[in-house]
CSV table of C-alpha atoms in Angstrom, one decimal:
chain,number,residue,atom,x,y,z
A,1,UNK,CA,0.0,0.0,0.0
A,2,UNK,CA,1.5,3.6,-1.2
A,3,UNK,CA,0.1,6.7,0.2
A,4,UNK,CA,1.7,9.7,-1.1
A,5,UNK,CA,0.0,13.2,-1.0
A,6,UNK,CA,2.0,14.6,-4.1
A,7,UNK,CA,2.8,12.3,-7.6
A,8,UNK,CA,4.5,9.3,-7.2
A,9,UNK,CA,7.3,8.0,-9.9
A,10,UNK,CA,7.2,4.0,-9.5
A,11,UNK,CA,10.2,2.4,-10.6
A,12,UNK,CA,10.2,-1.4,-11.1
A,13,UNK,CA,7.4,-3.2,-9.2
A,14,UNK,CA,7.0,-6.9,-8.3
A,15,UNK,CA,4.2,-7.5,-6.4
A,16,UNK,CA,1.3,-9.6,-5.3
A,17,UNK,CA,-0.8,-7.0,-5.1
A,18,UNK,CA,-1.0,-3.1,-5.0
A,19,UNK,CA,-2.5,-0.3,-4.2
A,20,UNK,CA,-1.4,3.5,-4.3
A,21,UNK,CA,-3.4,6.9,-3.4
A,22,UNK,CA,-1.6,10.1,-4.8
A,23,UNK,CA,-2.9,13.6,-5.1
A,24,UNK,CA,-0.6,14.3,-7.9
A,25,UNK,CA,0.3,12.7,-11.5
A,26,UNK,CA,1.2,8.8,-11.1
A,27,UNK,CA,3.8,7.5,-13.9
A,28,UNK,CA,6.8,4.8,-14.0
A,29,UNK,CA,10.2,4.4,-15.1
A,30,UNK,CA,10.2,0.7,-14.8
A,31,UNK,CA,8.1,-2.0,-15.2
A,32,UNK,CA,6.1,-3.3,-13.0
A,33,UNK,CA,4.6,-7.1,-12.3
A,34,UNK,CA,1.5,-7.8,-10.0
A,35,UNK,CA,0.0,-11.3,-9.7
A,36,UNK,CA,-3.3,-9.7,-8.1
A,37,UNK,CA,-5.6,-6.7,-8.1
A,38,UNK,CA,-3.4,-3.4,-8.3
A,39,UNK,CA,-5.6,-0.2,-7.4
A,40,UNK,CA,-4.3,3.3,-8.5
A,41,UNK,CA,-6.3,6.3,-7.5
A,42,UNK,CA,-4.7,10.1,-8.3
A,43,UNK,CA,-8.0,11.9,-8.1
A,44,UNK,CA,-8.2,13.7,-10.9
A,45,UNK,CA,-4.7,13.7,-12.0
A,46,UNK,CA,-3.0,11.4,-14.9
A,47,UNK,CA,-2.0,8.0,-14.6
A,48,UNK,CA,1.0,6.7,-17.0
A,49,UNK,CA,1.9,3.2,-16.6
A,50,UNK,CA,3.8,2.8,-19.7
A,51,UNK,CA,6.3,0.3,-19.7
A,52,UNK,CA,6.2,-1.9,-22.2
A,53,UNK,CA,6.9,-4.9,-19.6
A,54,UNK,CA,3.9,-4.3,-17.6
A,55,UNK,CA,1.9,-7.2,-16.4
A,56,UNK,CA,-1.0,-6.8,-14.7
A,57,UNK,CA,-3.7,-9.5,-13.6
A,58,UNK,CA,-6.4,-7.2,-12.8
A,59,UNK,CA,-6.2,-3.3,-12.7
A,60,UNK,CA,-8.6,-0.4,-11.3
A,61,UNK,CA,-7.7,3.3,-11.7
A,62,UNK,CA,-9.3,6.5,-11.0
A,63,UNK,CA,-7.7,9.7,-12.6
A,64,UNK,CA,-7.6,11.8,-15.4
A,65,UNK,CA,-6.3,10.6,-18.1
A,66,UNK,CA,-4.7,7.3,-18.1
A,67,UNK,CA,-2.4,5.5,-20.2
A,68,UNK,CA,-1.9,1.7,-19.9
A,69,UNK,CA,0.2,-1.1,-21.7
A,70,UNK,CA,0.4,-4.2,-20.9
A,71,UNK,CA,2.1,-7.2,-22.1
A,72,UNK,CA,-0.2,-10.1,-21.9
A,73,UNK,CA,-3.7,-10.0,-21.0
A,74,UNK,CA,-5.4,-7.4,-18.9
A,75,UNK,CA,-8.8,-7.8,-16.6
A,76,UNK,CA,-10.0,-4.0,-15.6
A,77,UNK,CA,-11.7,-3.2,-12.2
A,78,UNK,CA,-13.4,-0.4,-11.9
A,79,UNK,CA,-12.0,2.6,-13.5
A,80,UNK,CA,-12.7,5.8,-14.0
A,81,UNK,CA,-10.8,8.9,-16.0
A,82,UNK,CA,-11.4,11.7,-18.7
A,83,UNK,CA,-9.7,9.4,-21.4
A,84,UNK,CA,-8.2,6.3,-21.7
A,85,UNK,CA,-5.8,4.3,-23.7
A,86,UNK,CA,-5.2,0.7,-23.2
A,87,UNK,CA,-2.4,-1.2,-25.1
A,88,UNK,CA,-2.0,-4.8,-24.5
A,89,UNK,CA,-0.7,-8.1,-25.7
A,90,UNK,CA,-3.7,-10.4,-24.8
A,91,UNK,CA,-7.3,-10.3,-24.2
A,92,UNK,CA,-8.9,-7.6,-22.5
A,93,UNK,CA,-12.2,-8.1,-19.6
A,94,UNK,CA,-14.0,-6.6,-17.3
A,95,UNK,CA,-14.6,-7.8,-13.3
A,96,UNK,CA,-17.7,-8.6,-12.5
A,97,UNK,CA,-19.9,-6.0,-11.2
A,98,UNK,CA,-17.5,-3.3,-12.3
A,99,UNK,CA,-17.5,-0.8,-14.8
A,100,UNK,CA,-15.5,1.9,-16.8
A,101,UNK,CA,-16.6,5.4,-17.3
A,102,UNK,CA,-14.7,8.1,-19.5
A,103,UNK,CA,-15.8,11.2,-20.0
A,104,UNK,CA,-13.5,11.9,-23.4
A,105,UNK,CA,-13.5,8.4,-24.7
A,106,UNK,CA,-11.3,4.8,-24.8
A,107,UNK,CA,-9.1,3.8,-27.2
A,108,UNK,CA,-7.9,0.1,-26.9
A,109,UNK,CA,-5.1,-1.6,-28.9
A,110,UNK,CA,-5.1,-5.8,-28.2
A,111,UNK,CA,-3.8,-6.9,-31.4
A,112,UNK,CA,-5.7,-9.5,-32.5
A,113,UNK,CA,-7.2,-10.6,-29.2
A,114,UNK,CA,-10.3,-10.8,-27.8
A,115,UNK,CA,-11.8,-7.1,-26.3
A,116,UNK,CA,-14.7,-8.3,-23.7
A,117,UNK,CA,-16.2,-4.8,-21.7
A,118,UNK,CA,-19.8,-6.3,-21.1
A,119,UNK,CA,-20.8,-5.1,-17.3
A,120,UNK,CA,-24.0,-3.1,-17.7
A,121,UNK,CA,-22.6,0.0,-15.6
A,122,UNK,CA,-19.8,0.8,-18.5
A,123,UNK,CA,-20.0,4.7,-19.9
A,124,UNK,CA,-17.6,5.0,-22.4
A,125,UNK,CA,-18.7,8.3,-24.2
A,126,UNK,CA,-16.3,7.5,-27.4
A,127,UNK,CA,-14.6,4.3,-27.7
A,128,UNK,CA,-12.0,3.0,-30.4
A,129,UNK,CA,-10.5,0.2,-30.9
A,130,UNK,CA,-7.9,-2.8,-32.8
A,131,UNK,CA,-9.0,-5.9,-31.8
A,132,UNK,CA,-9.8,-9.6,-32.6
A,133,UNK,CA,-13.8,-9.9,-31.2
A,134,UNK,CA,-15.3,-7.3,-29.6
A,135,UNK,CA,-18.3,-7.2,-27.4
A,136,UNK,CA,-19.1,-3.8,-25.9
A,137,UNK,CA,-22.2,-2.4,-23.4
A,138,UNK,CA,-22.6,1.0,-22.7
A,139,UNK,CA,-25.2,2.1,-20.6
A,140,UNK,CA,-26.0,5.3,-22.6
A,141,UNK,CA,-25.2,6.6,-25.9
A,142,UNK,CA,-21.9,5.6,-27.0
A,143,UNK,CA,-19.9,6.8,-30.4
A,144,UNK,CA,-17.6,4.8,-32.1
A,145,UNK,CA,-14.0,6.2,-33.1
A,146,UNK,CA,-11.7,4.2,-35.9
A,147,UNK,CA,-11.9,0.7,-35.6
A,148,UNK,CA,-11.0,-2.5,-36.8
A,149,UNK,CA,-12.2,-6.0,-35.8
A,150,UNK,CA,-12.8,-9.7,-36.4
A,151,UNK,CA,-16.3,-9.3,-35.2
A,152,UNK,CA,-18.3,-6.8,-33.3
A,153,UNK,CA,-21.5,-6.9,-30.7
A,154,UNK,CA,-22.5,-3.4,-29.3
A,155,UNK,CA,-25.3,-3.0,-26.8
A,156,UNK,CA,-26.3,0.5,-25.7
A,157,UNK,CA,-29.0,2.5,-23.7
A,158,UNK,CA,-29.0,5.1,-26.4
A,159,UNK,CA,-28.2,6.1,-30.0
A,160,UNK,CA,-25.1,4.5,-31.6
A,161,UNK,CA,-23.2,6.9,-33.9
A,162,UNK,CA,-19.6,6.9,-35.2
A,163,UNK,CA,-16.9,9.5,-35.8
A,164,UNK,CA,-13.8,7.7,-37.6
A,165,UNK,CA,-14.9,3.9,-39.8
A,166,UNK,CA,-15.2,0.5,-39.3
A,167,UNK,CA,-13.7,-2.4,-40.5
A,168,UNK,CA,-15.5,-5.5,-39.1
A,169,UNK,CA,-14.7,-8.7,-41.4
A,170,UNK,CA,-17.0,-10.7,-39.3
A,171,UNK,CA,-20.2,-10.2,-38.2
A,172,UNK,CA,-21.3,-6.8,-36.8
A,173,UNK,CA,-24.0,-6.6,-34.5
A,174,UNK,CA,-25.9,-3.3,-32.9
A,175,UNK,CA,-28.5,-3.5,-29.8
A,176,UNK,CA,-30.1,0.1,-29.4
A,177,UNK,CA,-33.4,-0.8,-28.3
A,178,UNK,CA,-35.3,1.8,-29.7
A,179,UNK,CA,-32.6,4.0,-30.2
A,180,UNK,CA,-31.2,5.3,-33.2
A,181,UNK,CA,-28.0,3.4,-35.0
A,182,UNK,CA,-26.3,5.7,-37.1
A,183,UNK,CA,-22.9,4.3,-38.8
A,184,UNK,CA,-22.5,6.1,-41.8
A,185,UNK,CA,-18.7,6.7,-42.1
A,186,UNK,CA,-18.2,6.7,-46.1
A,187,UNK,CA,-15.0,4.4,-44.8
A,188,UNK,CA,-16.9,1.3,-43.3
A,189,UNK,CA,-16.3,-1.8,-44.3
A,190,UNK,CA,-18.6,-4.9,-42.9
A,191,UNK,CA,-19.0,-8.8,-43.7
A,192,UNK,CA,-22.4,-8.2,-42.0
A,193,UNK,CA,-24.6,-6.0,-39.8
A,194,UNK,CA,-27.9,-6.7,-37.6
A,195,UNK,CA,-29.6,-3.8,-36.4
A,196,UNK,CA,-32.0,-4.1,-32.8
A,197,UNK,CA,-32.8,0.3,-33.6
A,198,UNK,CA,-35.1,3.3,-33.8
A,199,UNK,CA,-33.9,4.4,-37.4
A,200,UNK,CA,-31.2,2.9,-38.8
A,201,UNK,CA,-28.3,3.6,-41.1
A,202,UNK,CA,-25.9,1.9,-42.5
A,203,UNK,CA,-23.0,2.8,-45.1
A,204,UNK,CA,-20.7,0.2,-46.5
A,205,UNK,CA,-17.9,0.8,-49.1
A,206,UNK,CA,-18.2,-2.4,-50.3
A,207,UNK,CA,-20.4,-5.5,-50.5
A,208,UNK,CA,-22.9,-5.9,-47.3
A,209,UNK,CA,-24.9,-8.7,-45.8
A,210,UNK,CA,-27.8,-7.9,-43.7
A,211,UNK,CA,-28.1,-10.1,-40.3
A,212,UNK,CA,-31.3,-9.6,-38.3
A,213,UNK,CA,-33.2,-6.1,-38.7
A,214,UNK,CA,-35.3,-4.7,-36.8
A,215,UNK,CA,-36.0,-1.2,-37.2
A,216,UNK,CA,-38.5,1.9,-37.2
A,217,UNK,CA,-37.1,2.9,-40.5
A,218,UNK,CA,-34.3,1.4,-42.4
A,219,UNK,CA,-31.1,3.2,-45.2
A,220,UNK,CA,-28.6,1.5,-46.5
A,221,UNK,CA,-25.9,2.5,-48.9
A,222,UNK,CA,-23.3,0.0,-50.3
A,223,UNK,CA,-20.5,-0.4,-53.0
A,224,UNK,CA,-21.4,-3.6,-53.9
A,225,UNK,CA,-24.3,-6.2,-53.7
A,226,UNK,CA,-26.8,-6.0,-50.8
A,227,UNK,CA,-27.9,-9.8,-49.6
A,228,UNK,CA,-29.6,-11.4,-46.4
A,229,UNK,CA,-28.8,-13.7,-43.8
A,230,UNK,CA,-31.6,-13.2,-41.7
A,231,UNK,CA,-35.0,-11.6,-41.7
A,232,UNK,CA,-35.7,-7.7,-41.3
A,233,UNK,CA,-38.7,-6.3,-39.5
A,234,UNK,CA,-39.0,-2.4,-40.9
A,235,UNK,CA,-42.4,-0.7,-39.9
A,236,UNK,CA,-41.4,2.4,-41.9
A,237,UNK,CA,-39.1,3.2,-44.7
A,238,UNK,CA,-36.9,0.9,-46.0
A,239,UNK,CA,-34.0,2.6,-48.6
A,240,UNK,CA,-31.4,1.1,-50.4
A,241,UNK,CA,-28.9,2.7,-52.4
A,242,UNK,CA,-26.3,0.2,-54.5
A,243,UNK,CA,-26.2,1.5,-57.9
A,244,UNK,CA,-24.7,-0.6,-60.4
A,245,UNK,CA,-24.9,-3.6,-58.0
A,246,UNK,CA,-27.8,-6.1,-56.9
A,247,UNK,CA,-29.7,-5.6,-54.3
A,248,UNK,CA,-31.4,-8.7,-52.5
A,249,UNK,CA,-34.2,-8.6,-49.8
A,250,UNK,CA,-35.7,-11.7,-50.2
A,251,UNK,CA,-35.7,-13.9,-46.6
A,252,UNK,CA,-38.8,-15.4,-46.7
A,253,UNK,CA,-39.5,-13.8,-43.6
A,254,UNK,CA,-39.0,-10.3,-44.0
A,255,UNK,CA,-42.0,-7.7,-42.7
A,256,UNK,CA,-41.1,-4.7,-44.7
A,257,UNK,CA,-43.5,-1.6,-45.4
A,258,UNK,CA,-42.3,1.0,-48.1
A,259,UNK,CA,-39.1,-0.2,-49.8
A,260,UNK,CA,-37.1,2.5,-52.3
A,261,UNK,CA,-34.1,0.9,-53.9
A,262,UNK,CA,-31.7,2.1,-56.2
A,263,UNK,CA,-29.7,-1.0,-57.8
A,264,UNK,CA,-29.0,-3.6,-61.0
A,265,UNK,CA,-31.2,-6.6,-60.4
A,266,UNK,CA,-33.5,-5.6,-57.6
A,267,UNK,CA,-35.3,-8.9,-55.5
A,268,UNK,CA,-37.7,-8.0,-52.5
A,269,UNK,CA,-39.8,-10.6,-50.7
A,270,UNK,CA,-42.2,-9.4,-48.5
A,271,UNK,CA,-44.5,-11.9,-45.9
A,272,UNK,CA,-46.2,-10.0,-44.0
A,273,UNK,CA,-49.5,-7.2,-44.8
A,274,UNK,CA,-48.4,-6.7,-48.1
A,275,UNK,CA,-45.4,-4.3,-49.7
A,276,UNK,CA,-45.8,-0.8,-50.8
A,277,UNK,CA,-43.2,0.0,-53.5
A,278,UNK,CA,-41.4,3.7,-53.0
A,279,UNK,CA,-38.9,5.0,-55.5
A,280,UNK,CA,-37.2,2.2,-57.4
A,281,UNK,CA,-34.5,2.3,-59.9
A,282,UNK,CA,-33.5,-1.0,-61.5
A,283,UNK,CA,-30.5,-1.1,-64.2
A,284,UNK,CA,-31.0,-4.7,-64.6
A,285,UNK,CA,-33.9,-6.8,-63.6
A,286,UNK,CA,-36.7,-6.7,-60.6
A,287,UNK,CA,-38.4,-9.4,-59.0
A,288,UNK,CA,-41.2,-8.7,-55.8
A,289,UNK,CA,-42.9,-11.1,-53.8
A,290,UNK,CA,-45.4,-10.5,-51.7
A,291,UNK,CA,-47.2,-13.4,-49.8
A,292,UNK,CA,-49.1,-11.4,-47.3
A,293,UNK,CA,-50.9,-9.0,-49.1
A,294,UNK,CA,-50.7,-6.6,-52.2
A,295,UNK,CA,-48.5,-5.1,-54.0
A,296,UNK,CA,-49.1,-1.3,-54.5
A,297,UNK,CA,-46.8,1.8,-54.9
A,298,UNK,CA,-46.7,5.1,-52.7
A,299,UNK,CA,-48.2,8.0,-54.1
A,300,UNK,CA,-45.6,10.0,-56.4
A,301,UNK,CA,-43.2,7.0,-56.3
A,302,UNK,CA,-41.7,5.6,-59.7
A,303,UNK,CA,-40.7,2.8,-61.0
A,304,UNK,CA,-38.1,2.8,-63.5
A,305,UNK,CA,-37.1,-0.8,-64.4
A,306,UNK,CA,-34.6,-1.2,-67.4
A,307,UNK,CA,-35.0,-5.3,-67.7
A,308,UNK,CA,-38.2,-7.9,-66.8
A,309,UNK,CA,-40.4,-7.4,-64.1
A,310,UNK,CA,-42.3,-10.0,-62.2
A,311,UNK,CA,-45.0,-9.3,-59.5
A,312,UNK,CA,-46.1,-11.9,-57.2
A,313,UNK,CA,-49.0,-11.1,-54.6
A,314,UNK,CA,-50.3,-13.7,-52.9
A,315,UNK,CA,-52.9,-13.5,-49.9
A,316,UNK,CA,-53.7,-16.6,-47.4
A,317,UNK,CA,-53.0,-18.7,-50.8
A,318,UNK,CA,-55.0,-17.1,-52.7
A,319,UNK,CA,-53.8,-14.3,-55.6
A,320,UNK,CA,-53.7,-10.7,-54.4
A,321,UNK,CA,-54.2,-7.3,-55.8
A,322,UNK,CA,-51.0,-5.9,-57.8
A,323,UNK,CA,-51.5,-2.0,-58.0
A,324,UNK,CA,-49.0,0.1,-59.8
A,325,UNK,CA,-50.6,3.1,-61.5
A,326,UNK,CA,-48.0,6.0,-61.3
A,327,UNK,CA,-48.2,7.6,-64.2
A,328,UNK,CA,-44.3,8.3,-64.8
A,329,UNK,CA,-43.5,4.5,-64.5
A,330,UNK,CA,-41.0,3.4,-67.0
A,331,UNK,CA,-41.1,-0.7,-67.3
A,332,UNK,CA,-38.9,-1.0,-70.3
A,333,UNK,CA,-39.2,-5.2,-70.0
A,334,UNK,CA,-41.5,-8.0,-70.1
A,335,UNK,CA,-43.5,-7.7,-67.1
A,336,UNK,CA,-44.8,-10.8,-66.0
A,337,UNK,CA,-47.7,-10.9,-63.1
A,338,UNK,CA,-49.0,-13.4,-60.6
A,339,UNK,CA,-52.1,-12.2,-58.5
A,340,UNK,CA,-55.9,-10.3,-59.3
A,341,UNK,CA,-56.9,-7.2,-60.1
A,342,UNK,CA,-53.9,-6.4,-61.8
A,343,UNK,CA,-53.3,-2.4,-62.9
A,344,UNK,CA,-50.0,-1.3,-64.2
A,345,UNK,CA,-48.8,1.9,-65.9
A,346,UNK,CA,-45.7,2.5,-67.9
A,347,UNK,CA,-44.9,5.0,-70.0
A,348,UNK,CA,-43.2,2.8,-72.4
A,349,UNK,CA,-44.5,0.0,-74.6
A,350,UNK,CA,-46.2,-3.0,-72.3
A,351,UNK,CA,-45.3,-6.4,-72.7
A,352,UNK,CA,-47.7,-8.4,-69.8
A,353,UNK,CA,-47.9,-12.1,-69.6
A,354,UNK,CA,-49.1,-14.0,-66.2
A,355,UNK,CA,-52.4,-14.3,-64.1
């Protein structure tokens, strides 16, 4: 136990344990090694504990901001400090019934280990990180910096926004309750994403897979195709932007509203009440499904469809109403229909074949 009521220099440390109170800055000039819980509280003042030797087993601070590395793994106590940032050569966890607040934000470095900061209590503000998988909670908003990952699962009490992009070659995953997601950087770059949100958005330079959706409203922009894993459950809007690639929304069990695309081929499968088609732009082919209700388009929407066309509404079994009457539609290919009470305007030439 160190007491000290200025800063404190520690040189090198072994240790089964440690704990030091300092009412000034705390840093080292050697390394220390502690097989148990070290404590470090310096008020409000920095904590440096950068020796590239360090080896902690579990490691609480309160300060301002703190600096950490670590050679091997890491478990962090509770902590507390204006910023953070956390080097280390293995995995990084949380004690139980702990948690980590930072009023400026976290930036982690583990290599390509594991980052596990889970306890309900955490209040990261801004966290970034390099890291193999990544599981985060944060009790309230929280805004992600530059990161890159094997996979990443992010739980938060409020909205989930970004301010540097994401490179996640796994899958991503976002819990907001009701909350909006908002991960927009031009720069992201996902294998896939599932969305628990308010409104969500979601920008991806290249190809992207949706997981599980659930959503008020629902925008996606990609650089490449747009496929499904998983169902998505959108009570509003639904808008996706992939020109010049396809775009794929057809789980079987997808419950989606208004849907505007912008893409090549175009697929959308609806199961639930029926689909209402917004603004579509198809360079290629579309195909929509609906096999819980009609199909019908939102008043002023177009539909501009270079290649075929075929319209499935189907009701309880039986053939539904297919209702697309917008006067500007352009459907430049063979349309072919599967349902009753079939109205379709184009502007072009109509080629109709079906039931």
């Amino acid at each position: 136990v160190l007491v000290d009521k200025d800063g404190l220099n520690l040189g090198t440390t072994q240790a089964n344990s440690l704990s030091v109170t300092a009412g000034g800055n705390v840093f080292q000039t050697g390394a220390a090694k502690v097989t148990g819980a070290a404590s470090i509280n310096a008020g409000a003042n920095d904590i440096t504990l950068d020796q590239a030797a360090n080896d902690f087993n579990t490691l609480s601070l309160t300060g301002g901001r703190l600096t950490v590395v670590d050679a091997t793994a890491l478990q962090l106590g509770a902590t507390s400090g204006t910023a953070f940032g956390l080097t280390t050569g293995g995995d990084i966890t949380q004690l139980d019934k702990t948690s980590i607040t930072t009023t400026l934000g976290f930036i982690l470095n583990a290599g390509a280990n594991d980052v596990t900061l889970t306890n309900a209590g955490n209040d990261f503000n801004v966290i970034g990180f390099t890291a193999g998988d990544v599981s985060i909670t944060d009790k309230n908003a929280v805004m992600l910096r530059t990161l890159t990952a094997s996979s990443l699962a992010v739980k938060a009490g409020g909205e989930v926004t970004q301010i540097g992009a994401a490179t996640v070659t796994g899958a991503t995953s976002v819990d907001a309750g009701t909350n909006a997601v908002t991960l927009t950087q031009a720069g992201n770059d996902f294998g896939s994403v599932g969305v628990t949100a308010g409104a969500a958005s979601i920008t991806d330079k290249n190809a992207v897979a949706l997981d599980a959706i659930k959503a008020t409203s629902l925008t996606v922009k990609a650089g490449g195709n747009v496929t499904q894993n998983a169902a998505a459950t959108v009570m509003g809007n639904t808008s996706v932007e992939a020109t010049g690639f396809d775009v794929s929304l057809n789980n079987a069990g997808n419950n989606l509203n208004t849907v505007n695309a912008t893409a090549k081929d175009l697929s959308i499968t609806d199961a639930t009440g029926g689909v209402v088609l917004g603004s579509i732009v198809a360079t290629g082919n579309t195909t929509v499904t609906s096999t819980g209700g009609s199909i019908v388009q939102g008043e002023g929407a177009t539909l501009s469809v270079a290649g075929t066309s075929s319209l499935t509404a189907i009701n309880d079994g039986n053939p539904a109403d297919i209702t697309l009457t917008e006067k500007a539609n352009t459907l430049t290919g063979a349309v072919t229909v599967a349902g009753q009470n079939v109205q379709l305007t184009t502007v072009s030439n109509l080629s109709v074949s079906g039931t």
